[in-house]
PDB file of C-alpha atoms in Angstrom:
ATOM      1  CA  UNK A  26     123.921 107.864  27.715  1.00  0.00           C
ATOM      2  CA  UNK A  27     120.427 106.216  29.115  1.00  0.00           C
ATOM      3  CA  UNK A  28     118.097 107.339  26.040  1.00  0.00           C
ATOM      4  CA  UNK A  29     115.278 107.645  28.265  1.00  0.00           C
ATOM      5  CA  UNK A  30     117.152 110.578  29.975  1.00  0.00           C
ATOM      6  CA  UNK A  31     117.576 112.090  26.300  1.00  0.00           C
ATOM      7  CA  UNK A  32     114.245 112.272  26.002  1.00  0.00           C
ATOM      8  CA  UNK A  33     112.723 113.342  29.758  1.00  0.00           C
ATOM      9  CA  UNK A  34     112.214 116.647  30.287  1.00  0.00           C
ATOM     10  CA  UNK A  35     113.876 118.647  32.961  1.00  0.00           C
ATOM     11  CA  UNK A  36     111.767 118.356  35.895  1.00  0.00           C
ATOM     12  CA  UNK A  37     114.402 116.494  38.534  1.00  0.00           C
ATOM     13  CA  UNK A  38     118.089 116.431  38.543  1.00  0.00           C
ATOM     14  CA  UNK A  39     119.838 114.684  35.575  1.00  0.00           C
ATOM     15  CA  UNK A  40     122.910 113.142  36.992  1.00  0.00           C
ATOM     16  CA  UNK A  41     125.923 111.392  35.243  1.00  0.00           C
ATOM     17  CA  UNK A  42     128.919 109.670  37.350  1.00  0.00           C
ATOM     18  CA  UNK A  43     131.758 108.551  35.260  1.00  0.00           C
ATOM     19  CA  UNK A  44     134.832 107.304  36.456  1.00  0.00           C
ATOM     20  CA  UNK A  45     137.564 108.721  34.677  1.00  0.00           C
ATOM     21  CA  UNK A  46     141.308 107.480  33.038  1.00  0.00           C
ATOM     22  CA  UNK A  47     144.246 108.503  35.432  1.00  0.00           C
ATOM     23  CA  UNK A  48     146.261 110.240  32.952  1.00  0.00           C
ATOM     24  CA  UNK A  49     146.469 113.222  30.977  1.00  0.00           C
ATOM     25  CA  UNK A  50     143.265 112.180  28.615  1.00  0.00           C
ATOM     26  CA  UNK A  51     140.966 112.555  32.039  1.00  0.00           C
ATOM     27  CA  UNK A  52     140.238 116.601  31.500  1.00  0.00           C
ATOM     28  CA  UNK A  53     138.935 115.626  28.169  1.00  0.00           C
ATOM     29  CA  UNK A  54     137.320 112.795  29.013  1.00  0.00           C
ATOM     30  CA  UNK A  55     135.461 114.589  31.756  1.00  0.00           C
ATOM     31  CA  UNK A  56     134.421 117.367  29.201  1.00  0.00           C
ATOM     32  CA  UNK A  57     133.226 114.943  26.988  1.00  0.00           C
ATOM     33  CA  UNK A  58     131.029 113.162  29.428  1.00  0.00           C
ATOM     34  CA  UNK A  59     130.001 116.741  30.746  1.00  0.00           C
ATOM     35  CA  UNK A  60     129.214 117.763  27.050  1.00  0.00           C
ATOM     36  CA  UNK A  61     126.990 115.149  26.272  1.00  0.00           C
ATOM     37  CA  UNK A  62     124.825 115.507  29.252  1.00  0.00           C
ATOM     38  CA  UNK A  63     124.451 119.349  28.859  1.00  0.00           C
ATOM     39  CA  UNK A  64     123.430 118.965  25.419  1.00  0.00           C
ATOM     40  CA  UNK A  65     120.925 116.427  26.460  1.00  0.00           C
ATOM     41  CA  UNK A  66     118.643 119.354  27.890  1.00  0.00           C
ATOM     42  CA  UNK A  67     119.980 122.630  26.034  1.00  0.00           C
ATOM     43  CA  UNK A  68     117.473 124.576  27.127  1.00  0.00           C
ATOM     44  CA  UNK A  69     117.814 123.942  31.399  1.00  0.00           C
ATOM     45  CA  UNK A  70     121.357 125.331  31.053  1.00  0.00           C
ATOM     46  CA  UNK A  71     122.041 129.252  29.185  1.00  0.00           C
ATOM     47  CA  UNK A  72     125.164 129.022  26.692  1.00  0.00           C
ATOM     48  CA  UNK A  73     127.487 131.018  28.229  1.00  0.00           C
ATOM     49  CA  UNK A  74     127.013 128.999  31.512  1.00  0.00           C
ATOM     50  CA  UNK A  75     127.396 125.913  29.876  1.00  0.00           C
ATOM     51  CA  UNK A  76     131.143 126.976  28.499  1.00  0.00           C
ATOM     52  CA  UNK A  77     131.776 127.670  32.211  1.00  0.00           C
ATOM     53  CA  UNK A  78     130.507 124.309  33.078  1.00  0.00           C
ATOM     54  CA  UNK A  79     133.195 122.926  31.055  1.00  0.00           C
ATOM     55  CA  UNK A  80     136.079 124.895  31.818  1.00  0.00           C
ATOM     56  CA  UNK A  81     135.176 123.933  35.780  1.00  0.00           C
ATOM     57  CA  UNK A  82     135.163 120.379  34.814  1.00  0.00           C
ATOM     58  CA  UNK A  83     138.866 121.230  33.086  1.00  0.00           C
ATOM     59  CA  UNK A  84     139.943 122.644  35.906  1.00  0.00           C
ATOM     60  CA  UNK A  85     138.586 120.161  39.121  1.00  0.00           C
ATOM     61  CA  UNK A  86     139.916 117.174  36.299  1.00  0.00           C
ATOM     62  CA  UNK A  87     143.276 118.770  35.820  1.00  0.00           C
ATOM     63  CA  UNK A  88     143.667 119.638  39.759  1.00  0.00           C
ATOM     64  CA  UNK A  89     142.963 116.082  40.667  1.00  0.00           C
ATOM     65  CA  UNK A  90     144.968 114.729  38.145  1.00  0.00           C
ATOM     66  CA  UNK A  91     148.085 116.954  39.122  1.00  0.00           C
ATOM     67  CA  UNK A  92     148.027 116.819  42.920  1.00  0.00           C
ATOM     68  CA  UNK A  93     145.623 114.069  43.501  1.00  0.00           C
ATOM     69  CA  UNK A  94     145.952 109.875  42.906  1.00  0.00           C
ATOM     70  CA  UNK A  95     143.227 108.142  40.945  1.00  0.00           C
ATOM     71  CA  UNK A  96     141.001 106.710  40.954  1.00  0.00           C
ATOM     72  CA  UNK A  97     139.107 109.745  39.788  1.00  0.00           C
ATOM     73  CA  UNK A  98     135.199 110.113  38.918  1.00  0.00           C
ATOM     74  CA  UNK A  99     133.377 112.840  37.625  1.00  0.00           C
ATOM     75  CA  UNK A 100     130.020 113.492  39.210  1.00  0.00           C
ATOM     76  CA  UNK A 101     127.782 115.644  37.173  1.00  0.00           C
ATOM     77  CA  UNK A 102     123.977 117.053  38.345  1.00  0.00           C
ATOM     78  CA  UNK A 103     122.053 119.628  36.613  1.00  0.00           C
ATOM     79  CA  UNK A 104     118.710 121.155  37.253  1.00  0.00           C
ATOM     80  CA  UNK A 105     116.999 123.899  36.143  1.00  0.00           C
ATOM     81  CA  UNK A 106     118.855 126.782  37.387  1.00  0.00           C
ATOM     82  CA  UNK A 107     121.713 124.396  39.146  1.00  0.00           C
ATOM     83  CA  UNK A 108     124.664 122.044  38.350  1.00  0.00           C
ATOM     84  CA  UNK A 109     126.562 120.671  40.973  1.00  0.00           C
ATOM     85  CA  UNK A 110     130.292 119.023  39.575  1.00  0.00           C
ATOM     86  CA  UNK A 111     132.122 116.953  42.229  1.00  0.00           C
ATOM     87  CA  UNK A 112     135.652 115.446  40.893  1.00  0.00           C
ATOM     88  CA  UNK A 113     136.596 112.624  43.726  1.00  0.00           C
ATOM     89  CA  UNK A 114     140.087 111.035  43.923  1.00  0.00           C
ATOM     90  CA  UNK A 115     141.833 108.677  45.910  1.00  0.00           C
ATOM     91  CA  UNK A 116     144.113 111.290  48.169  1.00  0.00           C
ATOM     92  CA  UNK A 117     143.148 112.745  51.619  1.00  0.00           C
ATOM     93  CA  UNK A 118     144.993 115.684  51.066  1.00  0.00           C
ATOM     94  CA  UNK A 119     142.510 118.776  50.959  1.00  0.00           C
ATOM     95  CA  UNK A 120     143.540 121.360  48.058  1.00  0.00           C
ATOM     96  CA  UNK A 121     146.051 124.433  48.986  1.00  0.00           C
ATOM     97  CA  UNK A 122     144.780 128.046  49.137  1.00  0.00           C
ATOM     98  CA  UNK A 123     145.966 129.720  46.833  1.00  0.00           C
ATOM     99  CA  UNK A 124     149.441 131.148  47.494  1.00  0.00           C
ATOM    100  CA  UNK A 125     149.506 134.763  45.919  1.00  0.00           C
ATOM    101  CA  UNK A 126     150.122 133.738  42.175  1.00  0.00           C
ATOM    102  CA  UNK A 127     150.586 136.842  40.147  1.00  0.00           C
ATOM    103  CA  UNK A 128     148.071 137.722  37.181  1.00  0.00           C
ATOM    104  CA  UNK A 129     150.480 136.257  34.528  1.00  0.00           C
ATOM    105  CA  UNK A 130     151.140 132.795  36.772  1.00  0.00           C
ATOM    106  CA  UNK A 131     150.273 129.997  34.402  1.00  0.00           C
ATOM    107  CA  UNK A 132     149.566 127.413  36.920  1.00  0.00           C
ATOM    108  CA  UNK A 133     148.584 127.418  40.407  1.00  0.00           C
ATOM    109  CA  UNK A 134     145.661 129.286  39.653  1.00  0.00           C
ATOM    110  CA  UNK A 135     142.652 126.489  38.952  1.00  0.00           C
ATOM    111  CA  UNK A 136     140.365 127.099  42.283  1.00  0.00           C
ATOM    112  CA  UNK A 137     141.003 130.970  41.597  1.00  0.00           C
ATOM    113  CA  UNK A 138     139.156 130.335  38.361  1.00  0.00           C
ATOM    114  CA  UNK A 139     136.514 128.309  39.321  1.00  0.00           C
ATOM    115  CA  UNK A 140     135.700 131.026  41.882  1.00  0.00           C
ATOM    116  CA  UNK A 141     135.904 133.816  39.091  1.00  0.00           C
ATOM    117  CA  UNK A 142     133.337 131.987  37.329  1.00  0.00           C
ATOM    118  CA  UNK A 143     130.965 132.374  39.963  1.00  0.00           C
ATOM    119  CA  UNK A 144     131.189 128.648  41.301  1.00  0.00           C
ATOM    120  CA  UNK A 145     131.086 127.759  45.520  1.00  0.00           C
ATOM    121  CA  UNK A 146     133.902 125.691  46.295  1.00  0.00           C
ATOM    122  CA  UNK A 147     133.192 122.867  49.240  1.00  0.00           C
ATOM    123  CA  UNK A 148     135.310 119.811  49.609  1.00  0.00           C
ATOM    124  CA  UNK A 149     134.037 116.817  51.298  1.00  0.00           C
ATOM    125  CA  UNK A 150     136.461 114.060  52.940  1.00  0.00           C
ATOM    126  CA  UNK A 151     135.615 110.642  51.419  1.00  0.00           C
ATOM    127  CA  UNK A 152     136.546 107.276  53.208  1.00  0.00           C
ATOM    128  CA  UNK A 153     138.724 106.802  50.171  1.00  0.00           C
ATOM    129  CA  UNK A 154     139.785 110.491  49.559  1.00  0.00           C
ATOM    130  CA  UNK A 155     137.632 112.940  49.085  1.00  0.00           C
ATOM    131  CA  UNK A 156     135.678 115.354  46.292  1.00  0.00           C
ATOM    132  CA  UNK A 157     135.927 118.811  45.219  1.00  0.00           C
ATOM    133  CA  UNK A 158     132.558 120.092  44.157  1.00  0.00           C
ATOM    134  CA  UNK A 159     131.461 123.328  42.320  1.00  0.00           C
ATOM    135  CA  UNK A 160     128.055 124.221  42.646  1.00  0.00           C
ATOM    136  CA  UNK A 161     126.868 126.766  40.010  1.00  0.00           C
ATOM    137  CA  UNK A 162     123.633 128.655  39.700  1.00  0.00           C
ATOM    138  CA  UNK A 163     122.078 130.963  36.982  1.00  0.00           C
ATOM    139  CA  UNK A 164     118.302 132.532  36.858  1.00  0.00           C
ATOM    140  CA  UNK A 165     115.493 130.425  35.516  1.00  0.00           C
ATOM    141  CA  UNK A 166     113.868 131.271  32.977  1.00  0.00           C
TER     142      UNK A 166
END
């Protein structure tokens, strides 16, 4: 991590884009990298919406790694009351909607999350694939 971005304040986006391994170790990876950016500026981000952060990192990671073909990057920007998280791969192939999984489904169900945590969903097509990015938003303080 650049140390002058450890020690900027907040003002302007702080981005990180990290490619990622292409097997199982890429969710934790990718919460690792997103980790150590949030806790670069603790106070731009609440708690609580940090831990969401991270489990929407999980979650595009895991997705990409399951149905997707690597390589895969993480793309990480927060901002005071913002982060944007875009996980791009190597396949064309736009995710599924969801097809009815019931409440005790234990897989299937990783956009449905990131939805229930109060992330927008957009994918963009790539000329190599394409990413899946979560924007999420809280009040400033």
């Amino acid at each position: 991590m650049d140390t002058a971005l450890a020690t900027a304040p907040l003002t302007r986006p702080s981005t990180v884009h990290h490619p990622l391994p292409s097997g199982p170790h890429a969710a934790r990876e990718a919460r690792r990298m997103a980790g150590l950016l949030l806790a670069v500026h603790p106070a731009a981000c609440p708690h609580d919406t940090t831990e969401d952060i991270l489990v929407i990192v999980s979650e595009l990671t895991a997705n990409a790694v399951q149905h997707a073909r690597p390589p895969y990057v993480l793309t990480l920007s927060v901002e005071p009351g913002r982060a944007g998280i875009a996980l791009s791969d190597a396949s064309p192939a736009l995710p599924r909607q969801p097809d009815g999984h019931g409440p005790l489904a234990t897989r299937g169900r990783g956009l449905e999350i990131i939805r229930a945590l109060g992330a927008e969903l957009f994918v963009s097509r790539a000329p190599l694939g394409k990413q899946v990015i979560a924007v999420v938003t809280w009040p400033e303080h």
